[in-house]
Each structure stands twice: as structure tokens, then as C-alpha cells.
Amino acid sequence: MMFSAIIIDDEEIARYRLRQMLTEEQDIDIIDEAYDGVNAIEKINYHQPDLIFLDIEMPGFNGFEVLEKITCSPLVIFTTAYDEFALKAFSTFSVDYLVKPISKSSLSQAITKFNRFSGDKTLQNNVEILMNHLKSKKTKKLSIKVGNEILFVNYDDIVYVKSEDKYSIIYTYDLSFVAGETISELAEKLPSNFKRIHRSYIVNQDKIAKIVKWYRNQHKFVMADKLNSEIPVNKENNKNIESFLQ
């Protein structure tokens, strides 16, 4: 029996090497490849594959965010250079976790596991349940790339985000993190209670402590962090501050 699969990795050489090794697996049909998180979601939702080989650290959306946003429940084999993500990977009930550079023997073992899992309806049902949980869970986290690590911060803990050139600084009550993403990229990931009130700021509407008037009928938001940070409101939102808050 042939199983359809998609390779997802932002490194072209990694996709090529994995595809070459998979030519020896007669029951795996590589039907497409994806080069970042956004492209991955489009390809997975279009093809509805049986299996995906999924990198974790990618532009757009990381591997875990991809799993939250897809509309089907393929089995997953994670492929990444960072073995510290293994525990979280297995918590999503992946078939296996392969650390780069991937060897032929570890890949073959992962395919053997996949073949066993694909024939087990109970395991497949569990995967669907867990995938649905990822998509519908009330408490979600934002993944933040910090150096060679990815941190997971609860949305509810984020007070505001500040733009710094091509990067962003994410502020919680008493901590800050430099994220390797622009404020526009983060704006697409954050839920609806996060409002971009200024070119350089996104605020968590639930963390606004008070609104104060500034000069010329402009306003500032005083945030509920340790420093009571003051965030300027842009001209457009100043025009109708009550409507904006609603």
C-alpha cells in the first residue's frame, strides 16, 4: 500500500537529502514539498497527505503552529536540528523524532513505526483527538525564537509588543524577550484581543490598566505590567478611542 507524504523544511538541501533517502522506501510516495510554515499549511490542506516530515524551526509558522492550523490529521515525523524539542514533539503524538543530520537507519526505523501506526485505528483516532485539541485549546502559546531556542509564552502573559527594526520585543509583566520576527509577522499570529494601536506597538487589550489623555487630545495606554508602561496611541485610533476598545 502506498502512503502519500509531504516534506516540509526551509532548507533546500535538507529536503533534497530526505527525498533521496526516501526513494528506497517503496511504500512512501512524496507528493510535494514545502519551504516554510505558510507554504506547509497550504500544501497539507490541499493534498491531505497520510504523513508529513515536519521541520520545527521555520519562517512564517513553526512546526507546532502548522499543526494547529491544518484542517486534516496526518501522522507526523519531526525532522530538526534541535533535540531539546523532542519532549514537546512527542506530546503531539508524532510517529517519531529525527535529529539532523538524519541517518538512513533512523529514517528506516521511523518508516517502520509509521507503517505500524497507519494500520492501527486506535492510534489514528488518538492522533485526530490530539490534533483537534491543538486547534481548539483555550490556552494557547506564542512561540518565540530566541537565539538557538524557541520559547513558548502564554498569550495571557503577554502585555504588549514593541517593534525594533526587523525584530520585536515581547513584554510580559516583568520580563522581555527579543523575537526574531517583525511586528507585522507577530500581528498575524496573535489572537483578536491584541490590537495594533501604533506602527511600533501591539497591546493586549486585557492588560490595559487605564487610558490617560496626552497633549492635543491624544491618548496613552498605561499597561498592567510591573513598570506601568505607557504606550502611545496613533492618530487614527485617537479619533474614536471608545469604538477602538469595543
mmCIF file of C-alpha atoms in Angstrom:
data_model
loop_
_atom_site.group_PDB
_atom_site.id
_atom_site.type_symbol
_atom_site.label_atom_id
_atom_site.label_comp_id
_atom_site.label_asym_id
_atom_site.label_seq_id
_atom_site.Cartn_x
_atom_site.Cartn_y
_atom_site.Cartn_z
ATOM 1 C CA MET A 1 0.000 0.000 0.000
ATOM 2 C CA MET A 2 1.323 3.455 -0.945
ATOM 3 C CA PHE A 3 1.161 6.335 1.521
ATOM 4 C CA SER A 4 1.274 9.973 0.411
ATOM 5 C CA ALA A 5 3.769 12.231 2.159
ATOM 6 C CA ILE A 6 4.971 15.844 2.138
ATOM 7 C CA ILE A 7 8.446 17.014 3.119
ATOM 8 C CA ILE A 8 8.440 20.352 4.988
ATOM 9 C CA ASP A 9 11.758 22.096 5.606
ATOM 10 C CA ASP A 10 13.056 25.591 4.909
ATOM 11 C CA GLU A 11 16.468 24.228 3.825
ATOM 12 C CA GLU A 12 16.515 23.061 0.212
ATOM 13 C CA ILE A 13 19.458 20.727 0.744
ATOM 14 C CA ALA A 14 17.690 19.068 3.687
ATOM 15 C CA ARG A 15 14.561 18.466 1.569
ATOM 16 C CA TYR A 16 16.676 17.053 -1.267
ATOM 17 C CA ARG A 17 18.624 14.701 1.010
ATOM 18 C CA LEU A 18 15.486 13.395 2.690
ATOM 19 C CA ARG A 19 13.733 12.892 -0.642
ATOM 20 C CA GLN A 20 16.745 10.911 -1.919
ATOM 21 C CA MET A 21 16.749 8.616 1.124
ATOM 22 C CA LEU A 22 13.003 8.095 0.855
ATOM 23 C CA THR A 23 13.336 6.734 -2.700
ATOM 24 C CA GLU A 24 14.410 3.492 -1.026
ATOM 25 C CA GLU A 25 11.097 3.312 0.874
ATOM 26 C CA GLN A 26 8.787 1.725 -1.670
ATOM 27 C CA ASP A 27 5.561 2.425 0.204
ATOM 28 C CA ILE A 28 6.137 6.202 0.655
ATOM 29 C CA ASP A 29 5.080 8.498 -2.194
ATOM 30 C CA ILE A 30 6.469 12.037 -1.821
ATOM 31 C CA ILE A 31 3.748 14.116 -3.473
ATOM 32 C CA ASP A 32 5.018 17.599 -2.615
ATOM 33 C CA GLU A 33 7.426 19.750 -0.620
ATOM 34 C CA ALA A 34 7.019 22.962 1.384
ATOM 35 C CA TYR A 35 9.659 25.544 2.263
ATOM 36 C CA ASP A 36 8.090 27.443 5.194
ATOM 37 C CA GLY A 37 5.181 27.327 7.639
ATOM 38 C CA VAL A 38 2.685 29.221 5.490
ATOM 39 C CA ASN A 39 3.504 27.133 2.408
ATOM 40 C CA ALA A 40 3.247 23.972 4.526
ATOM 41 C CA ILE A 41 -0.290 24.770 5.684
ATOM 42 C CA GLU A 42 -1.388 25.396 2.092
ATOM 43 C CA LYS A 43 0.161 22.163 0.799
ATOM 44 C CA ILE A 44 -1.132 19.979 3.644
ATOM 45 C CA ASN A 45 -4.676 21.329 3.426
ATOM 46 C CA TYR A 46 -4.680 20.866 -0.356
ATOM 47 C CA HIS A 47 -3.202 17.341 -0.544
ATOM 48 C CA GLN A 48 -4.474 15.869 2.764
ATOM 49 C CA PRO A 49 -1.435 13.538 2.995
ATOM 50 C CA ASP A 50 -1.105 10.419 5.117
ATOM 51 C CA LEU A 51 2.258 11.514 6.518
ATOM 52 C CA ILE A 52 4.300 14.705 6.842
ATOM 53 C CA PHE A 53 8.009 15.093 7.527
ATOM 54 C CA LEU A 54 7.933 18.322 9.518
ATOM 55 C CA ASP A 55 10.770 20.648 10.466
ATOM 56 C CA ILE A 56 10.189 22.689 13.625
ATOM 57 C CA GLU A 57 12.083 25.952 13.212
ATOM 58 C CA MET A 58 10.845 27.628 10.019
ATOM 59 C CA PRO A 59 9.885 31.114 8.779
ATOM 60 C CA GLY A 60 6.232 32.131 8.938
ATOM 61 C CA PHE A 61 4.985 29.468 11.341
ATOM 62 C CA ASN A 62 6.992 26.862 13.200
ATOM 63 C CA GLY A 63 6.103 23.184 13.061
ATOM 64 C CA PHE A 64 3.831 23.228 16.099
ATOM 65 C CA GLU A 65 1.907 26.227 14.769
ATOM 66 C CA VAL A 66 1.473 24.426 11.441
ATOM 67 C CA LEU A 67 -0.200 21.538 13.283
ATOM 68 C CA GLU A 68 -2.586 23.981 14.971
ATOM 69 C CA LYS A 69 -3.717 25.461 11.662
ATOM 70 C CA ILE A 70 -4.104 22.499 9.288
ATOM 71 C CA THR A 71 -7.536 21.033 8.525
ATOM 72 C CA CYS A 72 -6.565 17.334 8.454
ATOM 73 C CA SER A 73 -4.722 14.956 10.779
ATOM 74 C CA PRO A 74 -1.711 13.351 9.055
ATOM 75 C CA LEU A 75 0.761 11.335 11.044
ATOM 76 C CA VAL A 76 3.919 13.316 11.775
ATOM 77 C CA ILE A 77 7.640 12.584 11.718
ATOM 78 C CA PHE A 78 9.517 15.608 13.049
ATOM 79 C CA THR A 79 12.882 16.457 11.470
ATOM 80 C CA THR A 80 15.013 19.104 13.160
ATOM 81 C CA ALA A 81 18.481 20.027 14.334
ATOM 82 C CA TYR A 82 17.303 20.738 17.887
ATOM 83 C CA ASP A 83 16.847 17.669 20.044
ATOM 84 C CA GLU A 84 15.576 19.743 23.023
ATOM 85 C CA PHE A 85 12.200 19.898 21.285
ATOM 86 C CA ALA A 86 11.744 16.134 21.476
ATOM 87 C CA LEU A 87 9.531 16.132 24.561
ATOM 88 C CA LYS A 88 7.091 18.634 23.070
ATOM 89 C CA ALA A 89 7.149 16.812 19.740
ATOM 90 C CA PHE A 90 6.124 13.526 21.329
ATOM 91 C CA SER A 91 3.403 15.322 23.307
ATOM 92 C CA THR A 92 1.652 15.902 19.982
ATOM 93 C CA PHE A 93 1.785 12.146 19.370
ATOM 94 C CA SER A 94 4.207 12.191 16.475
ATOM 95 C CA VAL A 95 5.303 8.916 14.935
ATOM 96 C CA ASP A 96 8.962 9.725 15.524
ATOM 97 C CA TYR A 97 11.504 12.472 16.010
ATOM 98 C CA LEU A 98 14.609 12.582 13.780
ATOM 99 C CA VAL A 99 17.557 14.824 14.646
ATOM 100 C CA LYS A 100 19.587 16.199 11.724
ATOM 101 C CA PRO A 101 21.726 15.030 10.063
ATOM 102 C CA ILE A 102 19.252 12.188 9.548
ATOM 103 C CA SER A 103 20.759 8.756 9.015
ATOM 104 C CA LYS A 104 19.291 6.077 6.746
ATOM 105 C CA SER A 105 18.890 3.717 9.697
ATOM 106 C CA SER A 106 16.938 6.209 11.852
ATOM 107 C CA LEU A 107 14.741 7.122 8.876
ATOM 108 C CA SER A 108 14.058 3.463 8.154
ATOM 109 C CA GLN A 109 13.074 2.888 11.794
ATOM 110 C CA ALA A 110 10.717 5.874 11.642
ATOM 111 C CA ILE A 111 9.051 4.491 8.499
ATOM 112 C CA THR A 112 8.635 1.124 10.209
ATOM 113 C CA LYS A 113 6.881 2.875 13.104
ATOM 114 C CA PHE A 114 4.705 4.777 10.652
ATOM 115 C CA ASN A 115 3.634 1.552 8.938
ATOM 116 C CA ARG A 116 2.626 0.127 12.294
ATOM 117 C CA PHE A 117 0.781 3.277 13.325
ATOM 118 C CA SER A 118 -1.031 3.673 9.995
ATOM 119 C CA GLY A 119 -2.698 0.298 10.414
ATOM 120 C CA ASP A 120 -3.804 0.936 13.981
ATOM 121 C CA LYS A 121 -7.189 2.698 14.027
ATOM 122 C CA THR A 122 -6.949 3.372 17.744
ATOM 123 C CA LEU A 123 -3.701 5.240 17.327
ATOM 124 C CA GLN A 124 -5.060 7.148 14.350
ATOM 125 C CA ASN A 125 -8.117 8.182 16.362
ATOM 126 C CA ASN A 126 -5.845 9.370 19.171
ATOM 127 C CA VAL A 127 -3.877 11.462 16.712
ATOM 128 C CA GLU A 128 -7.074 13.122 15.476
ATOM 129 C CA ILE A 129 -8.207 13.818 19.030
ATOM 130 C CA LEU A 130 -4.867 15.385 19.940
ATOM 131 C CA MET A 131 -4.708 17.410 16.726
ATOM 132 C CA ASN A 132 -8.200 18.760 17.364
ATOM 133 C CA HIS A 133 -7.089 19.628 20.879
ATOM 134 C CA LEU A 134 -4.160 21.608 19.475
ATOM 135 C CA LYS A 135 -6.551 23.588 17.284
ATOM 136 C CA SER A 136 -9.231 24.240 19.877
ATOM 137 C CA LYS A 137 -7.386 24.565 23.184
ATOM 138 C CA LYS A 138 -8.363 27.724 25.042
ATOM 139 C CA THR A 139 -4.926 28.497 26.458
ATOM 140 C CA LYS A 140 -2.556 28.936 23.551
ATOM 141 C CA LYS A 141 1.068 29.904 23.430
ATOM 142 C CA LEU A 142 3.148 32.056 21.161
ATOM 143 C CA SER A 143 6.429 30.553 20.020
ATOM 144 C CA ILE A 144 9.335 32.983 20.157
ATOM 145 C CA LYS A 145 12.693 32.300 18.527
ATOM 146 C CA VAL A 146 15.413 33.462 20.924
ATOM 147 C CA GLY A 147 18.890 32.637 19.628
ATOM 148 C CA ASN A 148 19.062 28.879 19.126
ATOM 149 C CA GLU A 149 15.977 28.255 21.255
ATOM 150 C CA ILE A 150 12.239 28.584 20.830
ATOM 151 C CA LEU A 151 10.340 29.754 23.900
ATOM 152 C CA PHE A 152 6.614 29.205 24.384
ATOM 153 C CA VAL A 153 4.833 32.095 26.122
ATOM 154 C CA ASN A 154 1.173 32.062 27.089
ATOM 155 C CA TYR A 155 -0.835 34.667 25.205
ATOM 156 C CA ASP A 156 -2.392 35.714 28.502
ATOM 157 C CA ASP A 157 1.063 36.572 29.881
ATOM 158 C CA ILE A 158 1.922 38.979 27.058
ATOM 159 C CA VAL A 159 1.269 42.636 27.950
ATOM 160 C CA TYR A 160 2.489 44.331 24.772
ATOM 161 C CA VAL A 161 4.855 44.040 21.824
ATOM 162 C CA LYS A 162 7.252 46.731 20.632
ATOM 163 C CA SER A 163 8.860 46.918 17.199
ATOM 164 C CA GLU A 164 12.642 47.199 16.937
ATOM 165 C CA ASP A 165 13.616 47.387 13.254
ATOM 166 C CA LYS A 166 13.375 43.834 11.868
ATOM 167 C CA TYR A 167 12.842 42.385 15.339
ATOM 168 C CA SER A 168 10.254 42.713 18.107
ATOM 169 C CA ILE A 169 10.415 42.846 21.867
ATOM 170 C CA ILE A 170 7.685 40.951 23.701
ATOM 171 C CA TYR A 171 6.891 42.190 27.197
ATOM 172 C CA THR A 172 5.230 40.216 29.977
ATOM 173 C CA TYR A 173 4.566 41.531 33.499
ATOM 174 C CA ASP A 174 8.251 41.617 34.453
ATOM 175 C CA LEU A 175 10.199 40.047 31.576
ATOM 176 C CA SER A 176 11.035 40.841 27.965
ATOM 177 C CA PHE A 177 12.121 38.694 25.016
ATOM 178 C CA VAL A 178 13.689 39.725 21.723
ATOM 179 C CA ALA A 179 11.849 37.827 18.977
ATOM 180 C CA GLY A 180 13.330 37.209 15.546
ATOM 181 C CA GLU A 181 10.129 38.337 13.819
ATOM 182 C CA THR A 182 8.740 41.694 12.745
ATOM 183 C CA ILE A 183 5.771 43.224 14.493
ATOM 184 C CA SER A 184 3.665 42.601 11.364
ATOM 185 C CA GLU A 185 4.503 38.897 11.449
ATOM 186 C CA LEU A 186 3.572 38.684 15.116
ATOM 187 C CA ALA A 187 0.320 40.569 14.496
ATOM 188 C CA GLU A 188 -0.811 37.716 12.231
ATOM 189 C CA LYS A 189 -0.206 35.135 14.955
ATOM 190 C CA LEU A 190 -1.770 36.878 17.944
ATOM 191 C CA PRO A 191 -5.489 36.463 18.800
ATOM 192 C CA SER A 192 -8.138 39.156 18.386
ATOM 193 C CA ASN A 193 -7.677 40.742 21.829
ATOM 194 C CA PHE A 194 -4.270 42.003 20.679
ATOM 195 C CA LYS A 195 -4.605 45.377 18.962
ATOM 196 C CA ARG A 196 -2.023 47.226 16.911
ATOM 197 C CA ILE A 197 -2.531 50.739 18.232
ATOM 198 C CA HIS A 198 0.600 52.224 16.708
ATOM 199 C CA ARG A 199 3.106 51.444 13.974
ATOM 200 C CA SER A 200 5.519 50.269 16.667
ATOM 201 C CA TYR A 201 3.169 48.718 19.257
ATOM 202 C CA ILE A 202 0.692 45.885 19.755
ATOM 203 C CA VAL A 203 -1.152 45.783 23.085
ATOM 204 C CA ASN A 204 -3.063 43.058 24.850
ATOM 205 C CA GLN A 205 -6.427 44.745 25.328
ATOM 206 C CA ASP A 206 -6.974 42.729 28.535
ATOM 207 C CA LYS A 207 -3.775 44.212 30.019
ATOM 208 C CA ILE A 208 -4.698 47.894 29.678
ATOM 209 C CA ALA A 209 -4.783 49.342 33.196
ATOM 210 C CA LYS A 210 -6.029 52.794 32.242
ATOM 211 C CA ILE A 211 -6.172 55.393 29.485
ATOM 212 C CA VAL A 212 -4.697 58.842 30.033
ATOM 213 C CA LYS A 213 -5.100 61.958 27.945
ATOM 214 C CA TRP A 214 -1.989 63.411 26.423
ATOM 215 C CA TYR A 215 -1.409 66.700 24.604
ATOM 216 C CA ARG A 216 -3.705 67.783 21.758
ATOM 217 C CA ASN A 217 -6.429 65.267 22.703
ATOM 218 C CA GLN A 218 -4.188 62.298 22.148
ATOM 219 C CA HIS A 219 -4.101 59.310 24.478
ATOM 220 C CA LYS A 220 -1.731 56.836 26.037
ATOM 221 C CA PHE A 221 -2.484 53.376 27.351
ATOM 222 C CA VAL A 222 -0.993 52.578 30.730
ATOM 223 C CA MET A 223 -0.309 48.867 30.766
ATOM 224 C CA ALA A 224 -0.676 46.423 33.650
ATOM 225 C CA ASP A 225 2.972 45.427 33.793
ATOM 226 C CA LYS A 226 5.455 45.975 36.590
ATOM 227 C CA LEU A 227 6.597 49.319 35.166
ATOM 228 C CA ASN A 228 3.122 50.591 34.221
ATOM 229 C CA SER A 229 4.447 51.147 30.718
ATOM 230 C CA GLU A 230 2.871 53.981 28.729
ATOM 231 C CA ILE A 231 2.051 53.163 25.098
ATOM 232 C CA PRO A 232 1.164 55.950 22.630
ATOM 233 C CA VAL A 233 -1.982 55.591 20.524
ATOM 234 C CA ASN A 234 -1.697 56.545 16.861
ATOM 235 C CA LYS A 235 -3.717 59.326 15.253
ATOM 236 C CA GLU A 236 -6.284 57.049 13.630
ATOM 237 C CA ASN A 237 -7.184 55.243 16.851
ATOM 238 C CA ASN A 238 -7.247 58.508 18.799
ATOM 239 C CA LYS A 239 -10.181 59.687 16.719
ATOM 240 C CA ASN A 240 -12.554 57.226 18.324
ATOM 241 C CA ILE A 241 -10.921 55.619 21.314
ATOM 242 C CA GLU A 242 -14.144 54.109 22.717
ATOM 243 C CA SER A 243 -15.014 52.427 19.446
ATOM 244 C CA PHE A 244 -11.489 51.043 19.219
ATOM 245 C CA LEU A 245 -11.717 49.469 22.665
ATOM 246 C CA GLN A 246 -15.028 47.800 21.839
#
